[in-house]
Amino acid sequence: MGRPIFFTQQRPGRDAKPFTIIKFRTMTQAPVDQHTLAHNAQRLTPFGRILRRTSLDELPELVNILRGDMSFVGPRPLRLDYLEHYSDEEMRRHEVRPGVTGWAQVKGRNALDWGSKMAYDLWYVDNWSLWLDAYILLLTGLTLFDRKSVAEGGGSAMPKTYVPPRKGSE
């Protein structure tokens, strides 16, 4: 896929403080024209598809764990531009460090809608324990073999075109 081999992006961590997440790059920078990139599914490389299917593209996040930005288990960090859409209750997901895996990932991963993802993340924040983390890690190992909830086509848990409800609106 060429260089750089890592994809980095600012994400909100504990207390919504931004940090730089590190992943293996799975897409090319192929443009449609000089101002527009091709759609994610068109930019995903064959090797990138394998990395995503096996979740190996997340492996460099171990560096984020060593730095203290992330934990093995916790709510997955979404993009910074979603922060403005969180309700006050949903902001509570930032009371803990984000994780490489989490309760929402083992309950549906990329197939979850915004409300379900937030509900699972808040349940985790309210019910955190070492036993729960161990259980989530066990379930994560099992779900890695279940490809139904993995976004192979270049999508993400919350696609860029998705706009969650604004704060205070239903």
C-alpha positions as protocol buffer text, in pm:
chain_id: "A"
residue {
  index: 1
  type: MET
  ca { x: 0 y: 0 z: 0 }
}
residue {
  index: 2
  type: GLY
  ca { x: 301 y: 226 z: 16 }
}
residue {
  index: 3
  type: ARG
  ca { x: 377 y: 487 z: 276 }
}
residue {
  index: 4
  type: PRO
  ca { x: 282 y: 592 z: 530 }
}
residue {
  index: 5
  type: ILE
  ca { x: 192 y: 253 z: 674 }
}
residue {
  index: 6
  type: PHE
  ca { x: 13 y: 410 z: 971 }
}
residue {
  index: 7
  type: PHE
  ca { x: -311 y: 605 z: 975 }
}
residue {
  index: 8
  type: THR
  ca { x: -332 y: 863 z: 1254 }
}
residue {
  index: 9
  type: GLN
  ca { x: -627 y: 1074 z: 1357 }
}
residue {
  index: 10
  type: GLN
  ca { x: -730 y: 1289 z: 1652 }
}
residue {
  index: 11
  type: ARG
  ca { x: -997 y: 1122 z: 1866 }
}
residue {
  index: 12
  type: PRO
  ca { x: -1154 y: 1217 z: 2201 }
}
residue {
  index: 13
  type: GLY
  ca { x: -1015 y: 1025 z: 2497 }
}
residue {
  index: 14
  type: ARG
  ca { x: -1089 y: 1035 z: 2868 }
}
residue {
  index: 15
  type: ASP
  ca { x: -1262 y: 1360 z: 2962 }
}
residue {
  index: 16
  type: ALA
  ca { x: -1293 y: 1418 z: 2583 }
}
residue {
  index: 17
  type: LYS
  ca { x: -927 y: 1525 z: 2572 }
}
residue {
  index: 18
  type: PRO
  ca { x: -798 y: 1471 z: 2215 }
}
residue {
  index: 19
  type: PHE
  ca { x: -526 y: 1215 z: 2148 }
}
residue {
  index: 20
  type: THR
  ca { x: -379 y: 1069 z: 1830 }
}
residue {
  index: 21
  type: ILE
  ca { x: -505 y: 719 z: 1753 }
}
residue {
  index: 22
  type: ILE
  ca { x: -274 y: 494 z: 1549 }
}
residue {
  index: 23
  type: LYS
  ca { x: -390 y: 223 z: 1308 }
}
residue {
  index: 24
  type: PHE
  ca { x: -249 y: 47 z: 1005 }
}
residue {
  index: 25
  type: ARG
  ca { x: -349 y: 229 z: 689 }
}
residue {
  index: 26
  type: THR
  ca { x: -596 y: 22 z: 487 }
}
residue {
  index: 27
  type: MET
  ca { x: -687 y: 268 z: 211 }
}
residue {
  index: 28
  type: THR
  ca { x: -508 y: 445 z: -68 }
}
residue {
  index: 29
  type: GLN
  ca { x: -526 y: 820 z: -119 }
}
residue {
  index: 30
  type: ALA
  ca { x: -678 y: 766 z: -467 }
}
residue {
  index: 31
  type: PRO
  ca { x: -851 y: 1083 z: -588 }
}
residue {
  index: 32
  type: VAL
  ca { x: -1157 y: 1104 z: -814 }
}
residue {
  index: 33
  type: ASP
  ca { x: -1027 y: 1443 z: -923 }
}
residue {
  index: 34
  type: GLN
  ca { x: -769 y: 1684 z: -783 }
}
residue {
  index: 35
  type: HIS
  ca { x: -1006 y: 1801 z: -505 }
}
residue {
  index: 36
  type: THR
  ca { x: -1200 y: 1486 z: -411 }
}
residue {
  index: 37
  type: LEU
  ca { x: -1097 y: 1145 z: -279 }
}
residue {
  index: 38
  type: ALA
  ca { x: -1269 y: 834 z: -411 }
}
residue {
  index: 39
  type: HIS
  ca { x: -1534 y: 667 z: -191 }
}
residue {
  index: 40
  type: ASN
  ca { x: -1394 y: 461 z: 97 }
}
residue {
  index: 41
  type: ALA
  ca { x: -1499 y: 128 z: -60 }
}
residue {
  index: 42
  type: GLN
  ca { x: -1306 y: 217 z: -376 }
}
residue {
  index: 43
  type: ARG
  ca { x: -997 y: 318 z: -178 }
}
residue {
  index: 44
  type: LEU
  ca { x: -982 y: 4 z: 39 }
}
residue {
  index: 45
  type: THR
  ca { x: -695 y: -215 z: -77 }
}
residue {
  index: 46
  type: PRO
  ca { x: -715 y: -597 z: -94 }
}
residue {
  index: 47
  type: PHE
  ca { x: -463 y: -623 z: 192 }
}
residue {
  index: 48
  type: GLY
  ca { x: -652 y: -352 z: 380 }
}
residue {
  index: 49
  type: ARG
  ca { x: -971 y: -558 z: 347 }
}
residue {
  index: 50
  type: ILE
  ca { x: -793 y: -851 z: 514 }
}
residue {
  index: 51
  type: LEU
  ca { x: -658 y: -627 z: 791 }
}
residue {
  index: 52
  type: ARG
  ca { x: -1008 y: -492 z: 862 }
}
residue {
  index: 53
  type: ARG
  ca { x: -1177 y: -832 z: 841 }
}
residue {
  index: 54
  type: THR
  ca { x: -935 y: -968 z: 1103 }
}
residue {
  index: 55
  type: SER
  ca { x: -924 y: -639 z: 1300 }
}
residue {
  index: 56
  type: LEU
  ca { x: -544 y: -641 z: 1267 }
}
residue {
  index: 57
  type: ASP
  ca { x: -560 y: -278 z: 1151 }
}
residue {
  index: 58
  type: GLU
  ca { x: -621 y: -198 z: 1521 }
}
residue {
  index: 59
  type: LEU
  ca { x: -293 y: -358 z: 1637 }
}
residue {
  index: 60
  type: PRO
  ca { x: -95 y: -30 z: 1649 }
}
residue {
  index: 61
  type: GLU
  ca { x: -343 y: 93 z: 1912 }
}
residue {
  index: 62
  type: LEU
  ca { x: -125 y: -102 z: 2158 }
}
residue {
  index: 63
  type: VAL
  ca { x: 100 y: 205 z: 2140 }
}
residue {
  index: 64
  type: ASN
  ca { x: -199 y: 415 z: 2251 }
}
residue {
  index: 65
  type: ILE
  ca { x: -246 y: 178 z: 2546 }
}
residue {
  index: 66
  type: LEU
  ca { x: 121 y: 205 z: 2644 }
}
residue {
  index: 67
  type: ARG
  ca { x: 98 y: 585 z: 2625 }
}
residue {
  index: 68
  type: GLY
  ca { x: -205 y: 580 z: 2854 }
}
residue {
  index: 69
  type: ASP
  ca { x: -442 y: 727 z: 2594 }
}
residue {
  index: 70
  type: MET
  ca { x: -647 y: 408 z: 2565 }
}
residue {
  index: 71
  type: SER
  ca { x: -730 y: 90 z: 2750 }
}
residue {
  index: 72
  type: PHE
  ca { x: -786 y: -260 z: 2618 }
}
residue {
  index: 73
  type: VAL
  ca { x: -1156 y: -226 z: 2704 }
}
residue {
  index: 74
  type: GLY
  ca { x: -1375 y: 85 z: 2695 }
}
residue {
  index: 75
  type: PRO
  ca { x: -1599 y: 276 z: 2456 }
}
residue {
  index: 76
  type: ARG
  ca { x: -1443 y: 298 z: 2108 }
}
residue {
  index: 77
  type: PRO
  ca { x: -1322 y: 652 z: 2040 }
}
residue {
  index: 78
  type: LEU
  ca { x: -1527 y: 813 z: 1765 }
}
residue {
  index: 79
  type: ARG
  ca { x: -1415 y: 1110 z: 1557 }
}
residue {
  index: 80
  type: LEU
  ca { x: -1378 y: 1453 z: 1720 }
}
residue {
  index: 81
  type: ASP
  ca { x: -1643 y: 1607 z: 1496 }
}
residue {
  index: 82
  type: TYR
  ca { x: -1911 y: 1397 z: 1670 }
}
residue {
  index: 83
  type: LEU
  ca { x: -1848 y: 1564 z: 2007 }
}
residue {
  index: 84
  type: GLU
  ca { x: -2081 y: 1851 z: 1923 }
}
residue {
  index: 85
  type: HIS
  ca { x: -2364 y: 1602 z: 1873 }
}
residue {
  index: 86
  type: TYR
  ca { x: -2339 y: 1424 z: 2208 }
}
residue {
  index: 87
  type: SER
  ca { x: -2607 y: 1491 z: 2466 }
}
residue {
  index: 88
  type: ASP
  ca { x: -2486 y: 1563 z: 2819 }
}
residue {
  index: 89
  type: GLU
  ca { x: -2570 y: 1201 z: 2909 }
}
residue {
  index: 90
  type: GLU
  ca { x: -2379 y: 1064 z: 2608 }
}
residue {
  index: 91
  type: MET
  ca { x: -2073 y: 1272 z: 2704 }
}
residue {
  index: 92
  type: ARG
  ca { x: -2044 y: 1043 z: 3009 }
}
residue {
  index: 93
  type: ARG
  ca { x: -1885 y: 782 z: 2781 }
}
residue {
  index: 94
  type: HIS
  ca { x: -1570 y: 995 z: 2816 }
}
residue {
  index: 95
  type: GLU
  ca { x: -1552 y: 936 z: 3193 }
}
residue {
  index: 96
  type: VAL
  ca { x: -1337 y: 632 z: 3116 }
}
residue {
  index: 97
  type: ARG
  ca { x: -1048 y: 575 z: 2877 }
}
residue {
  index: 98
  type: PRO
  ca { x: -1155 y: 464 z: 2532 }
}
residue {
  index: 99
  type: GLY
  ca { x: -1080 y: 104 z: 2443 }
}
residue {
  index: 100
  type: VAL
  ca { x: -960 y: -112 z: 2159 }
}
residue {
  index: 101
  type: THR
  ca { x: -1274 y: -317 z: 2225 }
}
residue {
  index: 102
  type: GLY
  ca { x: -1583 y: -251 z: 2428 }
}
residue {
  index: 103
  type: TRP
  ca { x: -1932 y: -357 z: 2527 }
}
residue {
  index: 104
  type: ALA
  ca { x: -2082 y: -204 z: 2212 }
}
residue {
  index: 105
  type: GLN
  ca { x: -1830 y: -395 z: 1996 }
}
residue {
  index: 106
  type: VAL
  ca { x: -1930 y: -732 z: 2137 }
}
residue {
  index: 107
  type: LYS
  ca { x: -2300 y: -640 z: 2121 }
}
residue {
  index: 108
  type: GLY
  ca { x: -2305 y: -549 z: 1753 }
}
residue {
  index: 109
  type: ARG
  ca { x: -1997 y: -354 z: 1652 }
}
residue {
  index: 110
  type: ASN
  ca { x: -2054 y: -164 z: 1326 }
}
residue {
  index: 111
  type: ALA
  ca { x: -2413 y: -287 z: 1290 }
}
residue {
  index: 112
  type: LEU
  ca { x: -2532 y: -70 z: 1581 }
}
residue {
  index: 113
  type: ASP
  ca { x: -2711 y: 260 z: 1535 }
}
residue {
  index: 114
  type: TRP
  ca { x: -2606 y: 571 z: 1729 }
}
residue {
  index: 115
  type: GLY
  ca { x: -2858 y: 524 z: 2013 }
}
residue {
  index: 116
  type: SER
  ca { x: -2770 y: 160 z: 2072 }
}
residue {
  index: 117
  type: LYS
  ca { x: -2396 y: 229 z: 2064 }
}
residue {
  index: 118
  type: MET
  ca { x: -2435 y: 510 z: 2318 }
}
residue {
  index: 119
  type: ALA
  ca { x: -2660 y: 299 z: 2542 }
}
residue {
  index: 120
  type: TYR
  ca { x: -2407 y: 14 z: 2548 }
}
residue {
  index: 121
  type: ASP
  ca { x: -2120 y: 254 z: 2614 }
}
residue {
  index: 122
  type: LEU
  ca { x: -2305 y: 420 z: 2902 }
}
residue {
  index: 123
  type: TRP
  ca { x: -2401 y: 82 z: 3047 }
}
residue {
  index: 124
  type: TYR
  ca { x: -2031 y: -7 z: 3044 }
}
residue {
  index: 125
  type: VAL
  ca { x: -1936 y: 321 z: 3220 }
}
residue {
  index: 126
  type: ASP
  ca { x: -2200 y: 255 z: 3489 }
}
residue {
  index: 127
  type: ASN
  ca { x: -2113 y: -113 z: 3538 }
}
residue {
  index: 128
  type: TRP
  ca { x: -1736 y: -123 z: 3493 }
}
residue {
  index: 129
  type: SER
  ca { x: -1545 y: -397 z: 3676 }
}
residue {
  index: 130
  type: LEU
  ca { x: -1238 y: -608 z: 3611 }
}
residue {
  index: 131
  type: TRP
  ca { x: -1468 y: -907 z: 3563 }
}
residue {
  index: 132
  type: LEU
  ca { x: -1668 y: -719 z: 3300 }
}
residue {
  index: 133
  type: ASP
  ca { x: -1346 y: -626 z: 3118 }
}
residue {
  index: 134
  type: ALA
  ca { x: -1234 y: -991 z: 3125 }
}
residue {
  index: 135
  type: TYR
  ca { x: -1575 y: -1100 z: 2991 }
}
residue {
  index: 136
  type: ILE
  ca { x: -1561 y: -840 z: 2712 }
}
residue {
  index: 137
  type: LEU
  ca { x: -1209 y: -954 z: 2615 }
}
residue {
  index: 138
  type: LEU
  ca { x: -1333 y: -1314 z: 2599 }
}
residue {
  index: 139
  type: LEU
  ca { x: -1633 y: -1214 z: 2386 }
}
residue {
  index: 140
  type: THR
  ca { x: -1407 y: -1002 z: 2164 }
}
residue {
  index: 141
  type: GLY
  ca { x: -1196 y: -1308 z: 2088 }
}
residue {
  index: 142
  type: LEU
  ca { x: -1512 y: -1492 z: 1983 }
}
residue {
  index: 143
  type: THR
  ca { x: -1655 y: -1204 z: 1775 }
}
residue {
  index: 144
  type: LEU
  ca { x: -1334 y: -1171 z: 1573 }
}
residue {
  index: 145
  type: PHE
  ca { x: -1445 y: -1484 z: 1391 }
}
residue {
  index: 146
  type: ASP
  ca { x: -1790 y: -1336 z: 1319 }
}
residue {
  index: 147
  type: ARG
  ca { x: -1759 y: -1119 z: 1009 }
}
residue {
  index: 148
  type: LYS
  ca { x: -2123 y: -1004 z: 1007 }
}
residue {
  index: 149
  type: SER
  ca { x: -2055 y: -688 z: 1204 }
}
residue {
  index: 150
  type: VAL
  ca { x: -1725 y: -585 z: 1044 }
}
residue {
  index: 151
  type: ALA
  ca { x: -1736 y: -296 z: 797 }
}
residue {
  index: 152
  type: GLU
  ca { x: -1532 y: -448 z: 514 }
}
residue {
  index: 153
  type: GLY
  ca { x: -1643 y: -205 z: 245 }
}
residue {
  index: 154
  type: GLY
  ca { x: -1446 y: 82 z: 385 }
}
residue {
  index: 155
  type: GLY
  ca { x: -1722 y: 194 z: 617 }
}
residue {
  index: 156
  type: SER
  ca { x: -1694 y: 270 z: 982 }
}
residue {
  index: 157
  type: ALA
  ca { x: -1909 y: 232 z: 1291 }
}
residue {
  index: 158
  type: MET
  ca { x: -2040 y: 582 z: 1230 }
}
residue {
  index: 159
  type: PRO
  ca { x: -2004 y: 671 z: 860 }
}
residue {
  index: 160
  type: LYS
  ca { x: -1880 y: 1020 z: 779 }
}
residue {
  index: 161
  type: THR
  ca { x: -2217 y: 1107 z: 625 }
}
residue {
  index: 162
  type: TYR
  ca { x: -2401 y: 1011 z: 945 }
}
residue {
  index: 163
  type: VAL
  ca { x: -2522 y: 1303 z: 1151 }
}
residue {
  index: 164
  type: PRO
  ca { x: -2644 y: 1205 z: 1497 }
}
residue {
  index: 165
  type: PRO
  ca { x: -2928 y: 1396 z: 1660 }
}
residue {
  index: 166
  type: ARG
  ca { x: -2827 y: 1737 z: 1794 }
}
residue {
  index: 167
  type: LYS
  ca { x: -2801 y: 1788 z: 2168 }
}
residue {
  index: 168
  type: GLY
  ca { x: -3142 y: 1822 z: 2329 }
}
residue {
  index: 169
  type: SER
  ca { x: -3342 y: 1709 z: 2022 }
}
residue {
  index: 170
  type: GLU
  ca { x: -3524 y: 1382 z: 1982 }
}
